[in-house]
Amino acid sequence: MRVLITGAAGFIGGHAADAFRRAGHEVTGLDLRAAPGVTAGDVRDGRALDGPLRGMDLVVHQAAKVGLGADVADLPDYASVNVYGTAVLLAAMARHGVGRLVLASSMVVYGEGAYDCAEHGRVRPGPRAVRDLERGRFEPRCPRCGAALDPAAIGEDAPPDPRNAYATTKLAQEHLAAGWARETGGTAVALRYHNVYGPRMPRDTPYAGVAAIFRSALERGAAPRVFEDGRQRRDFVHVRDVAEANLAAADLAAGPASSAREPGRLVAYNVASGVPHTVGEMAAALASERGGPDPVVTGGYRLGDVRHITASPERAREELGFRASIGFAEGMREFSTAPLG
């Protein structure tokens, strides 16, 4: 299969390109920066896409501006790269008759995760109030009775509720891909990545993932600084597992029609380990592997963050045949000394 991978010089895109090549596929990489096996080009430039798209069977769209954003001044860049860039890419795919897409989406489209109330069952709390965060009241409450909630695993059918610029643009990408599939009869698979970490992860920047921020602090001999009380629950999934999920999604998109693979629609999948851990546990694991210093819990917060978001991986297991293989302890041990991007 001939595959175009956008963002192929990036963290997840680079690992995906490696996985596709190991599987025997012919890979063309596209990224803003050139690299071995990667052509320089911008997905917002339709003319730059004409050559790379010619003769392709599948596009794996990883190129994106990531992170929550530093402030509202970042909104135009997020919209330009993630929304406009995806629209230009999809239009070019239609022009060249490329009818298969694997889209890198994100858990952030859900907003807060799923919660259960003892009285009202499954509920979705709204955004947390600044006054509660400032007082250290981090746990969402039942939107109907105000009672404490138990976090639960969220499935792909949960209604989206994006809480920041990045989340909003990732959901927009899904909507654009769904529209493209309907109008062209193409096949679109959206992979909702949970907290991805691993070798070649970008270093500490305002847009970096929390694992890279902690790892960079430890490299400097500084303690990882953990927001809130460190008990935020996430699903940490290794980047090599994410690359394998992309391969599985490509096989689904190329396969015969089925309930999971139906031309003209988009199907979304959580890409996760299925085993949640707290942010504090992750910081402690990295610190332990590197010999300290121990994490410091700051009580600070970022308004665009959510409290708990963990995934049900069942649909990916059943329909993609994907199951994460790298456990938390093994992955953190490797990541504690792995090269960063």
XYZ file of N, CA, C and O in Angstrom, residues 96-207:
448
model
N -7.456 14.174 -6.075
C -6.577 13.106 -6.558
C -7.185 11.713 -6.413
O -6.511 10.723 -6.699
N -8.427 11.632 -5.957
C -9.095 10.341 -5.854
C -8.561 9.432 -4.766
O -8.652 8.203 -4.873
N -8.000 10.024 -3.700
C -7.518 9.226 -2.568
C -8.681 9.080 -1.587
O -9.144 10.069 -1.019
N -9.133 7.855 -1.379
C -10.380 7.644 -0.654
C -10.263 7.010 0.708
O -11.278 6.572 1.271
N -9.047 6.962 1.287
C -8.879 6.350 2.606
C -8.086 7.286 3.504
O -7.030 7.786 3.107
N -8.608 7.494 4.710
C -8.000 8.444 5.643
C -7.950 7.840 7.037
O -8.934 7.288 7.524
N -6.783 7.965 7.671
C -6.651 7.734 9.113
C -6.277 9.077 9.729
O -5.253 9.658 9.385
N -7.119 9.560 10.623
C -6.965 10.894 11.205
C -6.510 10.793 12.654
O -7.117 10.068 13.454
N -5.473 11.536 13.004
C -5.034 11.631 14.395
C -5.953 12.593 15.133
O -5.864 13.807 14.962
N -6.848 12.044 15.942
C -7.705 12.870 16.786
C -7.208 12.762 18.225
O -6.065 12.380 18.468
N -8.027 13.095 19.192
C -7.540 13.174 20.572
C -8.672 12.978 21.562
O -9.833 13.303 21.292
N -8.292 12.512 22.737
C -9.234 12.387 23.850
C -9.837 13.733 24.242
O -10.903 13.784 24.870
N -9.158 14.833 23.888
C -9.611 16.146 24.335
C -10.962 16.526 23.753
O -11.604 17.444 24.259
N -11.422 15.821 22.708
C -12.740 16.151 22.153
C -13.854 15.881 23.163
O -14.934 16.459 23.071
N -13.598 15.005 24.147
C -14.629 14.661 25.122
C -14.819 15.733 26.185
O -15.869 15.801 26.822
N -13.795 16.561 26.429
C -13.831 17.437 27.590
C -13.591 16.605 28.832
O -12.679 15.776 28.881
N -14.410 16.801 29.865
C -14.321 15.936 31.035
C -14.663 14.501 30.631
O -15.392 14.254 29.664
N -14.135 13.558 31.405
C -14.441 12.162 31.151
C -15.825 11.789 31.646
O -16.669 12.637 31.946
N -16.068 10.491 31.746
C -17.351 9.989 32.220
C -17.328 9.879 33.738
O -16.301 9.586 34.341
N -18.479 10.110 34.362
C -18.617 10.033 35.812
C -19.945 9.379 36.157
O -20.929 9.502 35.419
N -19.954 8.725 37.320
C -21.184 8.118 37.833
C -21.557 8.765 39.157
O -20.711 8.944 40.051
N -22.837 9.115 39.269
C -23.415 9.635 40.502
C -24.212 8.510 41.167
O -24.945 7.781 40.471
N -24.095 8.367 42.466
C -24.804 7.300 43.171
C -26.306 7.402 42.969
O -27.003 6.389 42.932
N -26.831 8.613 42.810
C -28.280 8.795 42.661
C -28.715 8.892 41.206
O -29.747 8.331 40.818
N -27.907 9.563 40.358
C -28.364 9.873 39.005
C -27.652 9.081 37.910
O -27.892 9.328 36.728
N -26.792 8.166 38.279
C -26.131 7.345 37.277
C -25.084 8.107 36.502
O -24.415 9.008 37.022
N -24.911 7.775 35.219
C -23.892 8.388 34.377
C -24.231 9.845 34.090
O -25.320 10.153 33.582
N -23.305 10.738 34.399
C -23.514 12.175 34.188
C -22.269 12.768 33.542
O -21.193 12.184 33.567
N -22.414 13.957 32.953
C -21.301 14.699 32.372
C -21.268 16.088 33.009
O -22.078 16.951 32.677
N -20.362 16.327 33.946
C -20.296 17.646 34.583
C -19.810 18.710 33.612
O -19.085 18.428 32.654
N -20.201 19.954 33.880
C -19.759 21.071 33.064
C -18.354 21.517 33.457
O -17.705 20.916 34.322
N -17.855 22.578 32.831
C -16.522 23.091 33.168
C -16.420 23.452 34.646
O -17.377 23.929 35.260
N -15.243 23.234 35.215
C -15.020 23.562 36.615
C -14.928 25.071 36.805
O -14.377 25.775 35.965
N -15.461 25.548 37.915
C -15.477 26.981 38.196
C -14.120 27.443 38.714
O -13.476 26.734 39.501
N -13.714 28.641 38.304
C -12.439 29.197 38.755
C -12.412 29.303 40.278
O -11.394 29.005 40.920
N -13.518 29.696 40.882
C -13.532 29.845 42.356
C -13.262 28.513 43.056
O -12.618 28.473 44.109
N -13.747 27.407 42.476
C -13.474 26.095 43.080
C -12.006 25.717 42.913
O -11.372 25.208 43.845
N -11.467 25.945 41.715
C -10.068 25.618 41.468
C -9.142 26.416 42.383
O -8.162 25.888 42.910
N -9.450 27.685 42.571
C -8.613 28.525 43.420
C -8.637 28.071 44.866
O -7.681 28.292 45.621
N -9.724 27.429 45.274
C -9.844 26.937 46.656
C -9.387 25.482 46.789
O -9.540 24.888 47.855
N -8.830 24.916 45.714
C -8.360 23.541 45.774
C -9.463 22.510 45.670
O -9.259 21.335 46.016
N -10.618 22.904 45.177
C -11.733 21.972 44.980
C -11.698 21.506 43.522
O -12.292 22.124 42.641
N -10.971 20.433 43.300
C -10.676 20.028 41.937
C -11.674 19.014 41.366
O -11.815 18.912 40.152
N -12.341 18.261 42.229
C -13.227 17.211 41.744
C -14.556 17.787 41.245
O -15.196 18.570 41.949
N -14.981 17.421 40.025
C -16.309 17.847 39.580
C -17.401 17.246 40.464
O -17.212 16.196 41.087
N -18.521 17.916 40.502
C -19.676 17.437 41.268
C -20.809 17.099 40.314
O -20.829 17.524 39.157
N -21.765 16.327 40.810
C -22.915 15.972 39.981
C -23.649 17.242 39.557
O -24.000 18.078 40.400
N -23.910 17.418 38.255
C -24.583 18.634 37.801
C -26.050 18.692 38.233
O -26.671 19.746 38.157
N -26.586 17.583 38.745
C -28.010 17.553 39.149
C -28.196 17.710 40.650
O -29.104 18.392 41.092
N -27.308 17.070 41.448
C -27.512 17.117 42.893
C -26.312 17.645 43.661
O -26.398 17.839 44.876
N -25.170 17.842 42.978
C -23.987 18.369 43.642
C -23.195 17.350 44.430
O -22.246 17.710 45.120
N -23.557 16.074 44.329
C -22.858 15.034 45.085
C -21.518 14.697 44.449
O -21.256 15.017 43.284
N -20.663 14.022 45.231
C -19.381 13.549 44.708
C -19.614 12.499 43.629
O -20.617 11.773 43.640
N -18.656 12.411 42.697
C -18.778 11.513 41.550
C -17.644 10.500 41.533
O -16.551 10.759 42.040
N -17.909 9.362 40.906
C -16.880 8.351 40.672
C -16.472 8.396 39.204
O -17.337 8.267 38.321
N -15.162 8.564 38.881
C -14.728 8.566 37.475
C -14.972 7.208 36.836
O -14.886 6.156 37.481
N -15.299 7.218 35.533
C -15.544 5.997 34.776
C -14.861 6.107 33.422
O -14.453 7.191 32.998
N -14.725 4.978 32.735
C -14.116 4.970 31.403
C -15.111 5.507 30.381
O -16.295 5.148 30.397
N -14.603 6.346 29.481
C -15.475 6.971 28.487
C -15.393 6.217 27.169
O -14.338 5.768 26.744
N -16.544 6.043 26.533
C -16.611 5.390 25.235
C -16.772 6.386 24.112
O -17.067 7.570 24.336
N -16.605 5.899 22.891
C -16.592 6.786 21.725
C -17.942 7.427 21.432
O -18.008 8.432 20.714
N -19.016 6.878 21.961
C -20.338 7.447 21.694
C -20.704 8.584 22.644
O -21.783 9.171 22.513
N -19.835 8.902 23.601
C -20.100 10.024 24.502
C -20.140 11.325 23.704
O -19.355 11.514 22.764
N -21.038 12.229 24.042
C -21.096 13.501 23.297
C -19.834 14.314 23.506
O -19.315 14.384 24.632
N -19.317 14.942 22.468
C -18.110 15.765 22.622
C -18.411 17.040 23.401
O -19.514 17.571 23.352
N -17.401 17.534 24.103
C -17.534 18.759 24.886
C -16.157 19.403 25.023
O -15.601 19.470 26.119
N -15.544 19.872 23.914
C -14.166 20.390 23.973
C -14.070 21.610 24.861
O -14.947 22.459 24.861
N -12.907 21.703 25.595
C -12.759 22.744 26.610
C -11.650 23.740 26.318
O -11.387 24.607 27.147
N -10.934 23.622 25.193
C -9.861 24.565 24.875
C -9.691 24.632 23.365
O -10.368 23.904 22.617
N -8.792 25.500 22.919
C -8.623 25.728 21.481
C -8.198 24.463 20.756
O -8.720 24.135 19.683
N -7.245 23.750 21.311
C -6.778 22.522 20.676
C -7.924 21.514 20.547
O -8.140 20.928 19.482
N -8.668 21.322 21.637
C -9.769 20.364 21.622
C -10.814 20.734 20.573
O -11.323 19.877 19.839
N -11.134 22.001 20.496
C -12.148 22.443 19.536
C -11.701 22.181 18.105
O -12.489 21.739 17.261
N -10.415 22.407 17.826
C -9.949 22.191 16.451
C -9.818 20.702 16.125
O -9.998 20.307 14.972
N -9.519 19.856 17.119
C -9.477 18.417 16.845
C -10.872 17.890 16.534
O -11.048 17.043 15.651
N -11.871 18.393 17.231
C -13.247 17.989 16.913
C -13.642 18.497 15.532
O -14.313 17.781 14.761
N -13.218 19.710 15.193
C -13.498 20.236 13.859
C -12.879 19.346 12.782
O -13.489 19.111 11.724
N -11.675 18.829 13.030
C -11.056 17.906 12.078
C -11.940 16.679 11.852
O -12.106 16.220 10.718
N -12.488 16.140 12.925
C -13.368 14.978 12.782
C -14.595 15.318 11.941
O -15.015 14.532 11.079
N -15.185 16.476 12.202
C -16.363 16.870 11.431
C -16.018 17.054 9.955
O -16.785 16.644 9.064
N -14.883 17.675 9.680
C -14.466 17.848 8.288
C -14.246 16.495 7.608
O -14.657 16.289 6.465
N -13.587 15.564 8.324
C -13.336 14.244 7.748
C -14.639 13.487 7.509
O -14.780 12.779 6.506
N -15.593 13.633 8.420
C -16.887 12.981 8.233
C -17.606 13.540 7.003
O -18.201 12.795 6.210
N -17.546 14.871 6.832
C -18.149 15.478 5.647
C -17.476 15.026 4.367
O -18.134 14.745 3.362
N -16.144 14.951 4.381
C -15.396 14.449 3.222
C -15.815 13.027 2.879
O -16.039 12.695 1.703
N -15.934 12.170 3.896
C -16.312 10.776 3.646
C -17.701 10.681 3.033
O -17.921 9.915 2.085
N -18.645 11.457 3.551
C -20.010 11.422 3.013
C -20.038 11.866 1.553
O -20.715 11.267 0.712
N -19.320 12.937 1.248
C -19.404 13.513 -0.095
C -18.620 12.731 -1.133
O -18.963 12.762 -2.322
N -17.582 12.027 -0.699
C -16.739 11.305 -1.664
C -16.937 9.797 -1.638
O -16.424 9.103 -2.519
N -17.633 9.279 -0.602
C -17.714 7.833 -0.437
C -16.443 7.240 0.129
O -16.238 6.022 0.092
N -15.582 8.101 0.676
C -14.324 7.636 1.256
C -14.511 6.984 2.615
O -15.599 6.999 3.199
N -13.435 6.407 3.100
C -13.429 5.756 4.410
C -12.539 6.550 5.339
O -11.373 6.797 5.032
N -13.074 6.947 6.495
C -12.329 7.759 7.449
C -12.350 7.097 8.820
O -13.418 6.729 9.323
N -11.183 6.954 9.407
C -11.029 6.419 10.762
C -10.344 7.483 11.607
O -9.268 7.960 11.244
N -10.975 7.880 12.720
C -10.385 8.856 13.636
C -9.868 8.117 14.867
O -10.628 7.384 15.515
N -8.601 8.303 15.171
C -7.994 7.677 16.339
C -7.875 8.726 17.443
O -7.118 9.691 17.309
N -8.628 8.534 18.500
C -8.614 9.485 19.614
C -7.526 9.074 20.604
O -7.744 8.261 21.503
N -6.342 9.643 20.389
C -5.200 9.324 21.238
C -5.443 9.824 22.660
O -5.908 10.950 22.868
N -5.055 9.003 23.626
C -5.022 9.468 25.001
C -3.607 9.970 25.282
O -2.966 10.459 24.361
N -3.110 9.961 26.478
C -1.841 10.641 26.767
C -0.665 9.841 26.223
O -0.228 8.869 26.852
N -0.154 10.265 25.079
C 0.912 9.543 24.385
C 2.275 9.995 24.935
O 2.510 11.185 25.140
N 3.162 9.031 25.146
C 4.515 9.338 25.605
C 5.472 8.344 24.969
O 5.050 7.316 24.414
N 6.756 8.622 25.062
C 7.742 7.676 24.566
C 8.944 8.364 23.947
O 9.050 9.598 23.945
N 9.884 7.582 23.404
C 11.096 8.135 22.812
C 10.779 9.150 21.708
O 9.814 9.002 20.966
N 11.600 10.180 21.629
C 11.505 11.263 20.640
C 10.353 12.222 20.921
O 10.028 13.058 20.079
N 9.773 12.127 22.104
C 8.734 13.086 22.483
C 9.333 14.479 22.509
O 10.471 14.664 22.959
N 8.619 15.508 22.048
C 9.172 16.864 22.069
C 9.522 17.313 23.482
O 8.844 16.953 24.446
N 10.581 18.096 23.575
C 11.022 18.567 24.887
C 10.059 19.594 25.470
O 9.077 19.979 24.845
N 10.415 20.056 26.653
C 9.586 20.959 27.442
C 9.349 22.277 26.700
O 10.268 23.052 26.472
N 8.089 22.520 26.323
C 7.654 23.794 25.754
C 6.268 24.087 26.328
O 5.665 23.225 26.955
N 5.715 25.290 26.109
C 4.350 25.549 26.580
C 3.310 24.619 25.951
O 2.184 24.554 26.426
N 3.687 23.912 24.870
C 2.735 23.059 24.176
C 3.054 21.575 24.364
O 2.426 20.725 23.748
